[in-house]
Short mmCIF file of C-alpha atoms in Angstrom, two decimals:
data_model
loop_
_atom_site.label_atom_id
_atom_site.label_comp_id
_atom_site.label_asym_id
_atom_site.label_seq_id
_atom_site.Cartn_x
_atom_site.Cartn_y
_atom_site.Cartn_z
CA GLU Y 1 -0.09 0.04 -0.15
CA VAL Y 2 1.47 3.31 -1.05
CA VAL Y 3 0.38 6.42 1.18
CA LEU Y 4 0.88 9.82 -0.33
CA SER Y 5 1.48 12.88 1.85
CA PRO Y 6 -0.17 16.15 0.99
CA GLY Y 7 2.31 18.39 -0.94
CA GLY Y 8 0.66 21.67 0.35
CA GLY Y 9 1.47 24.00 3.43
CA ASP Y 10 5.06 25.16 4.40
CA ASP Y 11 6.71 21.91 3.83
CA VAL Y 12 6.70 21.85 -0.04
CA LEU Y 13 10.45 22.12 -0.31
CA ALA Y 14 10.85 19.46 2.08
CA LEU Y 15 8.45 17.02 0.61
CA THR Y 16 9.86 17.52 -2.80
CA GLY Y 17 13.63 16.85 -1.66
CA LEU Y 18 14.66 20.43 -2.56
CA SER Y 19 15.37 22.00 0.86
CA ALA Y 20 15.39 20.61 4.46
CA ASP Y 21 15.73 23.92 5.95
CA GLY Y 22 12.92 26.08 4.45
CA GLY Y 23 15.01 27.48 1.41
CA ALA Y 24 18.13 28.53 3.19
CA THR Y 25 20.11 25.96 1.45
CA PHE Y 26 19.25 23.53 -1.55
CA ALA Y 27 19.99 19.80 -1.93
CA HIS Y 28 20.60 20.15 -5.62
CA PRO Y 29 21.57 23.74 -6.73
CA ILE Y 30 21.88 24.37 -10.26
CA GLN Y 31 24.17 27.27 -9.69
CA ALA Y 32 25.36 28.95 -6.48
CA PRO Y 33 23.79 32.31 -5.89
CA GLN Y 34 26.10 35.31 -6.54
CA GLN Y 35 25.99 38.78 -5.11
CA ALA Y 36 24.98 41.63 -7.61
CA ARG Y 37 27.68 44.04 -8.40
CA ILE Y 38 27.40 47.26 -10.37
CA ARG Y 39 29.59 50.24 -10.83
CA ILE Y 40 27.89 53.61 -10.64
CA ASP Y 41 30.13 56.66 -11.76
CA GLY Y 42 33.09 54.53 -11.21
CA VAL Y 43 32.23 53.33 -7.79
CA THR Y 44 31.55 49.67 -7.34
CA VAL Y 45 28.42 48.66 -5.24
CA THR Y 46 28.01 45.13 -4.12
CA ARG Y 47 24.54 43.93 -2.72
CA ASP Y 48 22.86 40.63 -1.77
CA THR Y 49 19.81 41.39 -3.81
CA ASN Y 50 18.89 42.59 -7.31
CA ARG Y 51 16.85 45.43 -5.90
CA ILE Y 52 19.30 48.29 -4.55
CA THR Y 53 17.81 51.04 -2.61
CA ASP Y 54 20.72 52.76 -0.75
CA ALA Y 55 23.17 53.39 -3.43
CA ILE Y 56 21.69 56.81 -4.48
CA ASP Y 57 19.40 58.78 -1.95
CA GLY Y 58 15.80 58.69 -3.33
CA LEU Y 59 16.36 56.14 -6.17
CA THR Y 60 15.67 52.33 -6.32
CA ILE Y 61 17.57 50.39 -9.05
CA ASP Y 62 16.20 46.85 -10.14
CA LEU Y 63 18.76 44.72 -11.93
CA PHE Y 64 17.21 42.15 -14.43
CA LYS Y 65 20.21 40.90 -16.57
CA ALA Y 66 24.21 40.79 -16.03
CA ASP Y 67 26.17 42.18 -18.89
CA PRO Y 68 29.58 43.55 -17.80
CA ALA Y 69 30.12 44.66 -21.42
CA THR Y 70 27.24 47.20 -21.38
CA THR Y 71 27.01 50.44 -19.85
CA VAL Y 72 23.60 51.70 -19.10
CA LYS Y 73 22.91 55.46 -18.88
CA VAL Y 74 20.30 56.39 -16.35
CA ASP Y 75 18.63 59.90 -16.54
CA VAL Y 76 16.79 60.69 -13.28
CA GLU Y 77 14.21 63.43 -13.32
CA ARG Y 78 12.45 64.90 -10.27
CA SER Y 79 9.07 63.28 -9.31
CA LEU Y 80 6.86 66.35 -9.68
CA GLY Y 81 3.76 64.22 -8.89
CA GLY Y 82 5.38 63.36 -5.74
CA VAL Y 83 5.94 67.13 -4.99
CA LYS Y 84 2.36 67.90 -5.69
CA GLU Y 85 1.11 65.26 -3.36
CA GLN Y 86 3.35 66.77 -0.62
CA ILE Y 87 1.89 70.16 -1.20
CA GLU Y 88 -1.52 68.58 -1.14
CA GLY Y 89 -0.93 67.01 1.99
CA PHE Y 90 0.27 70.37 3.52
CA VAL Y 91 -2.83 72.00 2.27
CA ALA Y 92 -5.04 69.21 3.68
CA ALA Y 93 -3.42 69.51 7.09
CA TYR Y 94 -3.90 73.03 7.17
CA ASN Y 95 -7.54 72.89 6.37
CA GLU Y 96 -7.82 70.33 9.15
CA LEU Y 97 -6.40 72.70 11.63
CA ARG Y 98 -8.84 75.24 10.45
CA GLY Y 99 -11.71 72.83 10.99
CA PHE Y 100 -10.49 72.16 14.55
CA VAL Y 101 -10.25 75.94 15.09
CA ASP Y 102 -13.86 76.35 13.87
CA LYS Y 103 -15.20 73.75 15.98
CA HIS Y 104 -13.96 75.41 19.12
CA ALA Y 105 -15.48 78.75 17.87
CA ALA Y 106 -18.88 77.52 17.10
CA VAL Y 107 -22.29 79.06 18.55
CA ASP Y 108 -25.72 77.92 17.88
CA GLU Y 109 -28.54 80.05 16.18
CA ALA Y 110 -29.26 81.57 19.64
CA GLY Y 111 -25.68 82.63 20.16
CA LYS Y 112 -25.12 79.95 22.63
CA ILE Y 113 -21.56 78.30 22.79
CA ALA Y 114 -21.56 74.96 21.40
CA GLU Y 115 -21.25 72.07 24.13
CA ASP Y 116 -18.08 70.64 22.39
CA ALA Y 117 -16.48 73.88 21.97
CA VAL Y 118 -14.38 73.54 25.06
CA LEU Y 119 -11.62 75.88 23.99
CA PHE Y 120 -14.05 78.69 23.12
CA GLY Y 121 -12.18 81.98 23.90
CA ASP Y 122 -9.05 80.30 24.62
CA THR Y 123 -6.07 82.61 24.21
CA THR Y 124 -3.50 80.16 23.27
CA LEU Y 125 -5.56 78.70 20.35
CA ARG Y 126 -6.61 82.19 19.20
CA GLY Y 127 -2.95 83.30 19.23
CA VAL Y 128 -1.65 80.39 17.26
CA THR Y 129 -4.56 80.85 14.85
CA GLN Y 130 -3.64 84.41 14.30
CA ARG Y 131 0.07 83.74 13.79
CA LEU Y 132 -0.89 80.85 11.25
CA SER Y 133 -3.16 83.29 9.36
CA GLY Y 134 -0.32 85.91 9.23
CA LEU Y 135 2.11 83.39 7.86
CA ILE Y 136 -0.23 81.87 5.19
CA GLY Y 137 -0.82 85.20 3.54
CA ALA Y 138 2.77 86.63 4.16
CA GLU Y 139 5.45 87.26 1.34
CA VAL Y 140 8.92 85.41 1.64
CA ALA Y 141 11.40 88.16 2.38
CA GLY Y 142 14.84 87.98 0.68
CA LEU Y 143 13.98 86.42 -2.62
CA PRO Y 144 14.64 88.29 -5.95
CA ALA Y 145 12.25 91.02 -7.05
CA ASP Y 146 10.86 89.03 -9.98
CA ALA Y 147 10.62 85.66 -8.10
CA VAL Y 148 7.34 84.16 -6.85
CA LYS Y 149 7.14 85.00 -3.08
CA THR Y 150 3.73 83.89 -2.00
CA LEU Y 151 1.52 81.01 -1.97
CA ARG Y 152 -1.09 82.58 -4.19
CA GLY Y 153 1.92 82.79 -6.67
CA ILE Y 154 2.45 79.02 -6.98
CA GLY Y 155 -1.56 78.57 -7.06
CA ILE Y 156 -2.62 78.19 -3.40
CA SER Y 157 -5.18 80.75 -2.00
CA LEU Y 158 -7.48 81.33 0.81
CA GLY Y 159 -11.09 80.30 -0.04
CA GLU Y 160 -14.38 79.92 1.75
CA GLY Y 161 -14.02 79.52 5.48
CA ASN Y 162 -10.33 80.33 5.63
CA ARG Y 163 -9.63 77.06 4.00
CA LEU Y 164 -6.62 76.79 1.46
CA VAL Y 165 -7.67 76.00 -2.09
CA ILE Y 166 -5.26 74.64 -4.72
CA ASP Y 167 -5.43 75.88 -8.61
CA ASP Y 168 -4.34 72.48 -10.07
CA THR Y 169 -3.32 74.15 -13.42
CA ARG Y 170 -1.56 77.01 -12.01
CA LEU Y 171 0.26 74.71 -9.47
CA GLU Y 172 1.33 72.23 -12.06
CA ASP Y 173 2.59 75.13 -14.27
CA ALA Y 174 4.80 76.45 -11.51
CA LEU Y 175 6.32 72.97 -10.74
CA LEU Y 176 6.89 72.57 -14.60
CA THR Y 177 8.48 75.91 -15.20
CA ARG Y 178 9.62 77.43 -11.86
CA LEU Y 179 10.26 74.59 -9.59
CA ASP Y 180 13.05 76.23 -8.00
CA GLU Y 181 10.95 79.38 -6.96
CA VAL Y 182 8.31 77.04 -5.75
CA ARG Y 183 11.12 75.58 -3.30
CA ALA Y 184 12.05 79.00 -2.34
CA VAL Y 185 8.48 79.91 -1.36
CA LEU Y 186 8.21 76.82 0.96
CA GLU Y 187 11.75 75.82 2.29
CA PHE Y 188 14.54 77.37 4.16
CA ARG Y 189 17.64 78.34 1.99
CA PHE Y 190 21.39 78.93 3.20
CA SER Y 191 24.27 79.91 1.18
CA ALA Y 192 27.60 80.81 2.47
CA SER Y 193 30.88 81.61 0.70
CA SER Y 194 32.62 79.10 2.82
CA SER Y 195 31.70 75.61 3.36
CA GLU Y 196 33.42 75.72 6.99
CA LEU Y 197 29.97 77.67 8.02
CA ALA Y 198 26.65 75.68 8.41
CA VAL Y 199 23.28 76.25 9.90
CA PHE Y 200 22.43 74.62 13.32
CA GLY Y 201 19.31 76.41 14.07
CA ARG Y 202 16.92 79.21 13.48
CA THR Y 203 13.52 80.69 14.49
CA ASN Y 204 11.09 82.94 12.71
CA ALA Y 205 12.75 85.94 14.52
CA LEU Y 206 15.43 86.25 11.74
CA ALA Y 207 15.05 89.58 10.26
CA ASP Y 208 18.09 89.96 7.88
CA HIS Y 209 18.50 87.71 4.90
CA ALA Y 210 22.07 88.84 3.44
CA PHE Y 211 24.87 89.49 5.99
CA THR Y 212 28.59 88.90 6.69
CA VAL Y 213 29.81 86.73 9.62
CA ALA Y 214 33.25 88.13 10.96
CA ILE Y 215 35.07 85.38 12.94
CA THR Y 216 38.26 86.33 15.09
CA ASP Y 217 40.53 83.34 15.76
CA ALA Y 218 44.00 85.00 15.91
CA ASP Y 219 46.04 82.07 17.31
CA ASP Y 220 44.56 79.66 14.38
CA ASP Y 221 43.49 77.07 16.89
CA GLY Y 222 40.00 76.84 15.71
CA ARG Y 223 38.68 78.34 18.81
CA ILE Y 224 36.50 81.56 18.42
CA GLU Y 225 37.66 84.42 20.38
CA SER Y 226 34.86 87.02 19.19
CA ALA Y 227 32.42 87.07 16.42
CA ALA Y 228 29.87 89.44 14.81
CA ILE Y 229 27.26 89.54 12.16
CA ASP Y 230 27.11 92.62 10.24
CA GLY Y 231 28.92 94.36 13.21
CA VAL Y 232 26.43 92.96 15.71
CA ALA Y 233 28.02 91.02 18.42
CA VAL Y 234 26.80 87.25 18.85
CA ASP Y 235 27.15 84.83 21.74
CA ILE Y 236 29.91 82.20 21.37
CA ASP Y 237 29.44 78.65 22.73
CA CYS Y 238 32.58 76.46 21.60
CA ASN Y 239 32.18 76.59 17.81
CA ARG Y 240 28.66 77.76 17.72
CA LEU Y 241 27.56 81.41 17.06
CA VAL Y 242 24.17 82.36 18.52
CA GLY Y 243 22.29 85.57 17.66
CA ARG Y 244 21.36 87.60 20.55
CA GLN Y 245 17.79 88.33 21.59
CA GLY Y 246 16.43 91.68 20.38
CA THR Y 247 18.72 91.80 17.25
CA PRO Y 248 18.07 90.75 13.68
CA TYR Y 249 19.74 87.65 14.11
CA GLU Y 250 17.79 86.38 17.11
CA GLY Y 251 17.36 82.36 17.10
CA LEU Y 252 20.00 82.14 14.43
CA GLU Y 253 22.73 79.59 15.43
CA LEU Y 254 25.60 78.97 13.14
CA LEU Y 255 28.50 76.42 13.54
CA TRP Y 256 31.96 77.09 12.23
CA PHE Y 257 34.42 74.28 11.56
CA GLY Y 258 37.54 76.30 10.29
CA LYS Y 259 40.63 77.78 11.73
CA GLY Y 260 41.87 81.48 11.51
CA SER Y 261 40.10 84.76 11.37
CA THR Y 262 37.74 85.00 8.46
CA SER Y 263 34.73 86.76 7.06
CA ILE Y 264 32.03 84.81 5.41
CA ASP Y 265 29.17 86.07 3.28
CA VAL Y 266 25.67 84.51 3.93
CA THR Y 267 22.40 84.67 2.44
CA ALA Y 268 19.31 82.89 3.93
CA THR Y 269 15.56 82.91 3.27
CA GLN Y 270 12.78 81.36 5.20
CA GLY Y 271 10.08 79.87 3.15
CA LEU Y 272 6.28 79.71 4.50
CA ALA Y 273 6.70 75.89 5.28
CA ASP Y 274 9.92 76.49 7.22
CA ARG Y 275 8.20 79.30 9.20
CA LEU Y 276 5.07 77.43 9.80
CA TYR Y 277 7.31 74.33 10.99
CA ASN Y 278 9.03 76.68 13.34
CA LEU Y 279 5.87 77.98 14.74
CA ALA Y 280 4.58 74.44 15.33
CA GLU Y 281 7.76 73.38 16.94
CA GLN Y 282 7.68 76.56 19.16
CA THR Y 283 4.13 75.86 20.15
CA LEU Y 284 4.49 72.08 20.73
CA ALA Y 285 7.89 71.99 22.63
CA ALA Y 286 7.34 69.76 25.65
CA ASP Y 287 9.26 72.11 27.90
CA ASP Y 288 8.64 75.51 27.22
CA GLY Y 289 6.14 75.64 24.25
CA GLY Y 290 2.98 77.41 23.95
CA LEU Y 291 0.87 74.30 24.52
CA ALA Y 292 3.01 73.25 27.64
CA ARG Y 293 2.82 76.68 29.24
CA ALA Y 294 -0.90 76.69 28.65
CA VAL Y 295 -1.40 73.06 30.17
CA GLY Y 296 0.82 74.25 33.09
CA ASP Y 297 -1.31 77.40 33.52
CA LEU Y 298 -4.40 75.24 33.53
CA GLN Y 299 -3.00 72.65 36.02
CA ASP Y 300 -1.94 75.56 38.43
CA ARG Y 301 -5.50 77.07 38.23
CA ASN Y 302 -6.94 73.75 38.65
CA LYS Y 303 -4.74 73.27 41.59
CA ALA Y 304 -5.65 76.67 43.02
CA TYR Y 305 -9.39 75.95 42.49
CA ARG Y 306 -9.19 72.61 44.33
CA ALA Y 307 -7.39 74.39 47.16
CA GLU Y 308 -10.15 76.99 47.13
CA ILE Y 309 -12.76 74.35 47.21
CA GLU Y 310 -11.24 72.51 49.94
CA ARG Y 311 -11.18 75.87 51.95
CA VAL Y 312 -14.87 76.38 51.16
CA ASP Y 313 -15.57 72.84 52.15
CA GLU Y 314 -13.79 73.31 55.44
CA ARG Y 315 -15.53 76.42 56.15
CA VAL Y 316 -18.99 74.77 55.40
CA GLU Y 317 -18.06 71.86 57.76
CA ARG Y 318 -17.19 74.08 60.45
CA PHE Y 319 -20.37 76.10 59.95
CA ARG Y 320 -22.33 72.81 59.91
CA LYS Y 321 -20.77 71.74 63.15
CA MET Y 322 -21.69 75.08 64.65
CA LEU Y 323 -25.10 74.74 63.68
CA ILE Y 324 -25.41 71.46 65.02
CA GLU Y 325 -24.03 72.53 68.26
CA ARG Y 326 -26.38 75.57 68.44
CA PHE Y 327 -29.13 73.32 67.54
CA ALA Y 328 -28.19 70.78 70.42
CA ALA Y 329 -27.97 73.54 72.77
CA MET Y 330 -31.34 75.00 71.69
CA GLU Y 331 -32.81 71.68 72.29
CA THR Y 332 -31.30 71.29 75.74
CA GLN Y 333 -32.66 74.69 76.50
CA LEU Y 334 -35.97 73.74 75.06
CA THR Y 335 -36.10 70.58 77.07
CA LEU Y 336 -35.23 72.59 80.20
CA ALA Y 337 -37.85 75.14 79.54
CA ASN Y 338 -40.58 72.37 78.99
CA ALA Y 339 -39.53 70.72 82.16
CA MET Y 340 -39.78 74.00 84.19
CA LEU Y 341 -43.03 74.60 82.61
CA GLN Y 342 -44.51 71.34 83.64
CA GLN Y 343 -43.07 72.09 87.03
CA VAL Y 344 -44.72 75.37 87.20
CA LYS Y 345 -48.10 73.81 86.01
CA ALA Y 346 -47.98 71.06 88.42
CA GLN Y 347 -47.26 73.56 91.32
CA SER Y 348 -50.09 75.94 90.05
CA GLY Y 349 -52.45 72.93 90.06
CA ALA Y 350 -51.51 71.79 93.43
CA MET Y 351 -52.05 75.39 94.83
CA GLY Y 352 -55.43 75.65 93.12
CA GLY Y 353 -56.45 72.52 94.78
CA ASP Y 354 -55.81 73.60 98.29
CA THR Y 355 -58.04 76.55 97.74
#
């Protein structure tokens, strides 16, 4: 009698005698596997798979045939569709935030605040909303006079209910013909005459967009002795230059990696997306952000209210006990008065009987 085992499930390779370890090794290999090897601009790249995703940032290479004698020229173009999707995501996120704001500003037909508008009149929410509105309609400073400088210029405008609306035709035209200007409207841009200077951080307080950084390192040891931006002194922390509060460079942090005294020319512009990001980061910072301060203030007020409630409860309890004591005293006095009254009545009755 011959019994055949089923050939399905996870044991197919074992049942067919091809592999005893799930495909890690094979009993009768036709050809031993080899690594994929290609040369990209003269640099040899070796991988264990025919799909290479980490050789060039943002590019995936699929290998289908080995032919060392053939050189394939690859032209890579920007994915404008992907750029548009990112912009659409930004617009959708802003409109969702506007919906949240509207929810907490809602009143009914009678002018009564809606039950779920728990942040109605909240100063933090109102302040963030006002700053957002100011940034959305602002013009990017520091760009060339003939460049696109606003969201409206790339096809994004404010529509009904303060919602952003995309003009697809205008946006697509801007992406096709003025992509660099679209980027400048949205992103932070920094250019220095020396690669030894880089940006470490910035806030929306930066008010100058073309300036010269003068660094003094007289003994050529790479330690900054003094520094200024367009003649305005900055704070120094090791190799970090920090713009002082109240100056046009407030919030700007630069890193210097050079040696010796030098002057470096810098241009910097802040696109609207960068400024919105800075505002969000400033608002959401865990330690000292606007929301953290608002939450801390609410917690302090809640603590104070609880303490006041406890004080009121304590006074009420003392008053209750006082009333009980008074009531008890009145009850005692009333009992004594009734006893005296009965005694007087008894005496009066006895005297009347004698006569």
